[in-house]
mmCIF file of C-alpha atoms in Angstrom:
data_model
loop_
_atom_site.group_PDB
_atom_site.id
_atom_site.type_symbol
_atom_site.label_atom_id
_atom_site.label_comp_id
_atom_site.label_asym_id
_atom_site.label_seq_id
_atom_site.Cartn_x
_atom_site.Cartn_y
_atom_site.Cartn_z
ATOM 1 C CA THR A 1 -37.935 -28.881 25.137
ATOM 2 C CA ALA A 2 -36.595 -31.175 27.848
ATOM 3 C CA ARG A 3 -39.934 -32.970 28.037
ATOM 4 C CA TYR A 4 -39.703 -33.917 24.368
ATOM 5 C CA PHE A 5 -36.261 -35.445 24.737
ATOM 6 C CA TYR A 6 -37.996 -38.570 26.064
ATOM 7 C CA LYS A 7 -41.365 -38.228 24.417
ATOM 8 C CA ASN A 8 -40.275 -37.940 20.793
ATOM 9 C CA LYS A 9 -36.574 -38.677 20.359
ATOM 10 C CA LYS A 10 -36.932 -39.079 16.616
ATOM 11 C CA ASP A 11 -37.858 -35.411 16.070
ATOM 12 C CA PHE A 12 -36.049 -33.994 19.102
ATOM 13 C CA ASN A 13 -32.934 -32.833 17.236
ATOM 14 C CA SER A 14 -35.030 -30.865 14.748
ATOM 15 C CA LEU A 15 -37.182 -29.415 17.555
ATOM 16 C CA ASN A 16 -34.051 -28.458 19.458
ATOM 17 C CA PHE A 17 -32.564 -26.651 16.445
ATOM 18 C CA THR A 18 -35.896 -24.942 15.731
ATOM 19 C CA ASN A 19 -36.214 -23.701 19.305
ATOM 20 C CA LEU A 20 -32.648 -22.447 19.467
ATOM 21 C CA SER A 21 -32.998 -20.703 16.101
ATOM 22 C CA PHE A 22 -36.210 -18.994 17.220
ATOM 23 C CA ILE A 23 -34.678 -17.897 20.529
ATOM 24 C CA MET A 24 -31.649 -16.459 18.752
ATOM 25 C CA PHE A 25 -33.860 -14.698 16.187
ATOM 26 C CA MET A 26 -35.884 -13.060 18.978
ATOM 27 C CA PHE A 27 -32.685 -11.943 20.716
ATOM 28 C CA VAL A 28 -31.413 -10.389 17.478
ATOM 29 C CA ILE A 29 -34.661 -8.414 17.164
ATOM 30 C CA GLY A 30 -34.374 -7.362 20.812
ATOM 31 C CA GLY A 31 -30.719 -6.486 20.254
ATOM 32 C CA CYS A 32 -31.628 -4.173 17.370
ATOM 33 C CA PHE A 33 -34.128 -2.436 19.656
ATOM 34 C CA VAL A 34 -31.666 -2.128 22.564
ATOM 35 C CA PHE A 35 -28.889 -0.939 20.241
ATOM 36 C CA SER A 36 -31.074 1.768 18.732
ATOM 37 C CA CYS A 37 -32.526 2.863 22.103
ATOM 38 C CA SER A 38 -29.461 2.402 24.326
ATOM 39 C CA GLY A 39 -28.785 6.143 24.446
ATOM 40 C CA TRP A 40 -32.324 6.810 25.651
ATOM 41 C CA ILE A 41 -32.097 3.922 28.151
ATOM 42 C CA SER A 42 -28.808 5.298 29.467
ATOM 43 C CA ASP A 43 -30.256 8.771 29.828
ATOM 44 C CA ARG A 44 -33.658 7.916 31.313
ATOM 45 C CA LEU A 45 -33.055 4.792 33.395
ATOM 46 C CA PHE A 46 -29.432 5.135 34.447
ATOM 47 C CA ASN A 47 -28.987 8.930 34.560
ATOM 48 C CA LYS A 48 -26.151 8.592 32.004
ATOM 49 C CA GLU A 49 -24.045 6.675 34.551
ATOM 50 C CA LEU A 50 -23.875 3.695 32.196
ATOM 51 C CA SER A 51 -22.783 4.234 28.624
ATOM 52 C CA SER A 52 -24.984 3.052 25.798
ATOM 53 C CA GLU A 53 -22.209 0.595 24.862
ATOM 54 C CA LEU A 54 -22.323 -1.024 28.310
ATOM 55 C CA ILE A 55 -26.100 -1.287 28.108
ATOM 56 C CA PHE A 56 -25.827 -3.091 24.795
ATOM 57 C CA LEU A 57 -23.035 -5.347 26.090
ATOM 58 C CA SER A 58 -25.182 -6.114 29.123
ATOM 59 C CA TYR A 59 -28.033 -7.094 26.786
ATOM 60 C CA LEU A 60 -25.699 -9.355 24.816
ATOM 61 C CA GLY A 61 -24.512 -10.990 28.034
ATOM 62 C CA GLY A 62 -28.076 -11.522 29.222
ATOM 63 C CA SER A 63 -29.154 -12.959 25.878
ATOM 64 C CA GLY A 64 -26.189 -15.309 25.827
ATOM 65 C CA THR A 65 -26.976 -16.376 29.369
ATOM 66 C CA ARG A 66 -30.556 -17.254 28.401
ATOM 67 C CA ILE A 67 -29.273 -19.364 25.504
ATOM 68 C CA PHE A 68 -26.806 -21.030 27.862
ATOM 69 C CA VAL A 69 -29.609 -21.778 30.347
ATOM 70 C CA TYR A 70 -31.579 -23.432 27.537
ATOM 71 C CA LEU A 71 -28.641 -25.674 26.613
ATOM 72 C CA HIS A 72 -27.678 -26.258 30.245
ATOM 73 C CA GLU A 73 -31.154 -27.444 31.237
ATOM 74 C CA LEU A 74 -31.086 -29.986 28.431
ATOM 75 C CA LEU A 75 -28.235 -31.722 30.265
ATOM 76 C CA ILE A 76 -30.690 -32.493 33.069
ATOM 77 C CA ALA A 77 -33.181 -34.019 30.651
ATOM 78 C CA GLN A 78 -30.396 -36.120 29.154
ATOM 79 C CA GLU A 79 -29.439 -37.340 32.642
ATOM 80 C CA ARG A 80 -25.950 -35.926 32.297
ATOM 81 C CA SER A 81 -25.710 -34.649 35.849
ATOM 82 C CA LYS A 82 -21.909 -34.671 35.973
ATOM 83 C CA GLY A 83 -21.667 -32.339 32.972
ATOM 84 C CA TYR A 84 -24.411 -30.150 34.410
ATOM 85 C CA ALA A 85 -22.695 -29.877 37.797
ATOM 86 C CA LEU A 86 -19.227 -29.216 36.369
ATOM 87 C CA LEU A 87 -20.530 -26.559 34.019
ATOM 88 C CA SER A 88 -22.502 -24.911 36.853
ATOM 89 C CA ILE A 89 -19.486 -24.827 39.145
ATOM 90 C CA PHE A 90 -17.174 -23.575 36.396
ATOM 91 C CA GLN A 91 -19.438 -20.776 35.210
ATOM 92 C CA THR A 92 -20.138 -19.455 38.714
ATOM 93 C CA THR A 93 -16.529 -19.680 39.867
ATOM 94 C CA PHE A 94 -15.110 -18.156 36.692
ATOM 95 C CA TYR A 95 -17.607 -15.278 36.765
ATOM 96 C CA ASN A 96 -16.906 -14.372 40.380
ATOM 97 C CA PHE A 97 -13.118 -14.645 40.126
ATOM 98 C CA LEU A 98 -13.023 -12.616 36.915
ATOM 99 C CA SER A 99 -15.278 -9.945 38.449
ATOM 100 C CA ILE A 100 -13.059 -9.669 41.519
ATOM 101 C CA PHE A 101 -9.944 -9.562 39.333
ATOM 102 C CA LEU A 102 -11.360 -6.749 37.192
ATOM 103 C CA ILE A 103 -12.601 -4.778 40.212
ATOM 104 C CA PHE A 104 -9.398 -4.955 42.237
ATOM 105 C CA GLY A 105 -6.840 -5.397 39.473
ATOM 106 C CA PHE A 106 -8.145 -2.755 37.078
ATOM 107 C CA SER A 107 -10.421 -0.621 39.309
ATOM 108 C CA PHE A 108 -13.532 -1.307 37.262
ATOM 109 C CA GLY A 109 -16.953 -0.605 38.736
ATOM 110 C CA VAL A 110 -20.173 -1.956 37.284
ATOM 111 C CA GLU A 111 -18.266 -2.626 34.076
ATOM 112 C CA ALA A 112 -16.424 -5.496 35.770
ATOM 113 C CA ARG A 113 -19.651 -7.421 36.237
ATOM 114 C CA ILE A 114 -20.789 -6.759 32.674
ATOM 115 C CA TYR A 115 -17.439 -7.702 31.100
ATOM 116 C CA SER A 116 -17.186 -10.777 33.341
ATOM 117 C CA ASP A 117 -20.695 -11.826 32.409
ATOM 118 C CA LEU A 118 -19.996 -11.402 28.720
ATOM 119 C CA LEU A 119 -16.726 -13.334 28.770
ATOM 120 C CA ARG A 120 -18.158 -16.085 30.968
ATOM 121 C CA THR A 121 -21.166 -16.376 28.675
ATOM 122 C CA VAL A 122 -19.027 -16.802 25.564
ATOM 123 C CA ILE A 123 -16.920 -19.513 27.196
ATOM 124 C CA VAL A 124 -19.777 -21.520 28.744
ATOM 125 C CA LEU A 125 -21.854 -21.195 25.572
ATOM 126 C CA LEU A 126 -19.040 -22.736 23.557
ATOM 127 C CA ILE A 127 -18.711 -25.565 26.086
ATOM 128 C CA ALA A 128 -22.494 -26.126 26.176
ATOM 129 C CA ILE A 129 -22.688 -26.204 22.372
ATOM 130 C CA ILE A 130 -19.890 -28.771 22.241
ATOM 131 C CA LEU A 131 -21.710 -30.897 24.837
ATOM 132 C CA GLN A 132 -25.021 -30.626 22.942
ATOM 133 C CA ILE A 133 -23.865 -30.739 19.324
ATOM 134 C CA LYS A 134 -25.162 -34.254 18.676
ATOM 135 C CA TYR A 135 -28.645 -33.172 19.778
ATOM 136 C CA PHE A 136 -29.081 -30.720 16.909
ATOM 137 C CA LYS A 137 -30.188 -31.379 13.367
ATOM 138 C CA LEU A 138 -29.963 -28.465 10.936
ATOM 139 C CA SER A 139 -33.643 -28.559 10.124
ATOM 140 C CA PHE A 140 -36.079 -25.746 10.916
ATOM 141 C CA SER A 141 -39.688 -26.871 11.310
ATOM 142 C CA MET A 142 -42.675 -24.526 11.610
ATOM 143 C CA LYS A 143 -44.715 -27.430 12.996
ATOM 144 C CA SER A 144 -42.158 -27.919 15.766
ATOM 145 C CA LEU A 145 -42.069 -24.189 16.441
ATOM 146 C CA LYS A 146 -45.862 -23.988 16.838
ATOM 147 C CA TRP A 147 -45.802 -27.055 19.046
ATOM 148 C CA SER A 148 -43.074 -25.587 21.222
ATOM 149 C CA ILE A 149 -44.726 -22.156 21.503
ATOM 150 C CA ASN A 150 -48.020 -23.737 22.562
ATOM 151 C CA PHE A 151 -46.196 -25.781 25.181
ATOM 152 C CA SER A 152 -44.144 -22.877 26.546
ATOM 153 C CA TYR A 153 -46.813 -20.150 26.360
ATOM 154 C CA PRO A 154 -47.940 -20.595 30.003
ATOM 155 C CA ARG A 155 -44.376 -19.853 31.198
ATOM 156 C CA LEU A 156 -44.223 -16.522 29.376
ATOM 157 C CA PRO A 157 -45.682 -14.318 32.170
ATOM 158 C CA SER A 158 -43.270 -15.674 34.786
ATOM 159 C CA LEU A 159 -40.299 -15.237 32.426
ATOM 160 C CA MET A 160 -41.305 -11.645 31.676
ATOM 161 C CA ILE A 161 -41.676 -10.872 35.383
ATOM 162 C CA GLY A 162 -38.247 -12.405 36.032
ATOM 163 C CA LEU A 163 -36.635 -10.261 33.335
ATOM 164 C CA PHE A 164 -38.356 -7.185 34.755
ATOM 165 C CA HIS A 165 -37.037 -7.968 38.245
ATOM 166 C CA GLN A 166 -33.485 -8.391 36.947
ATOM 167 C CA SER A 167 -33.660 -5.093 35.063
ATOM 168 C CA PHE A 168 -35.160 -3.333 38.067
ATOM 169 C CA ASP A 169 -32.426 -4.714 40.328
ATOM 170 C CA LYS A 170 -29.696 -3.410 38.014
ATOM 171 C CA SER A 171 -31.406 -0.031 37.822
ATOM 172 C CA MET A 172 -31.692 0.216 41.611
ATOM 173 C CA ILE A 173 -28.049 -0.743 42.111
ATOM 174 C CA THR A 174 -26.915 1.896 39.647
ATOM 175 C CA ASN A 175 -29.151 4.710 40.839
ATOM 176 C CA PHE A 176 -29.049 4.254 44.607
#
């Protein structure tokens, strides 16, 4: 999407809304799957050490983070480096301090990271939406969606591998 900020500014706001709508729709479908299978995931992958609720909350946090990354990267394309840097510093600092606070203040374990991630995601998503609001036009376009999918299709394998690595890392941390 960032490429089209310069290439086609006239249709960029519609493309941006279309992409974000599609991403959110896919996360809702994934969320329905995770919600319905979270008991099985807890049992098989995490030896029931993580509750199905935490697995679903972790999915929500991860989905929100991906949406945030989408909005955050647009700041680079818009040459708004100060906003990008401040948001990066804030989200990392807030996440780490909140995690430490929950671990030491309330004796949470893995839950501290999941709750911290979820809260941080909500806050930085709201900030990112406020920063990007003028770059959205409430107009869904199938033409823009096809165009965007064709452009982003080559990145799909690397994104899937990255998601697999993150899931594997969490599984290894929990089980070993």
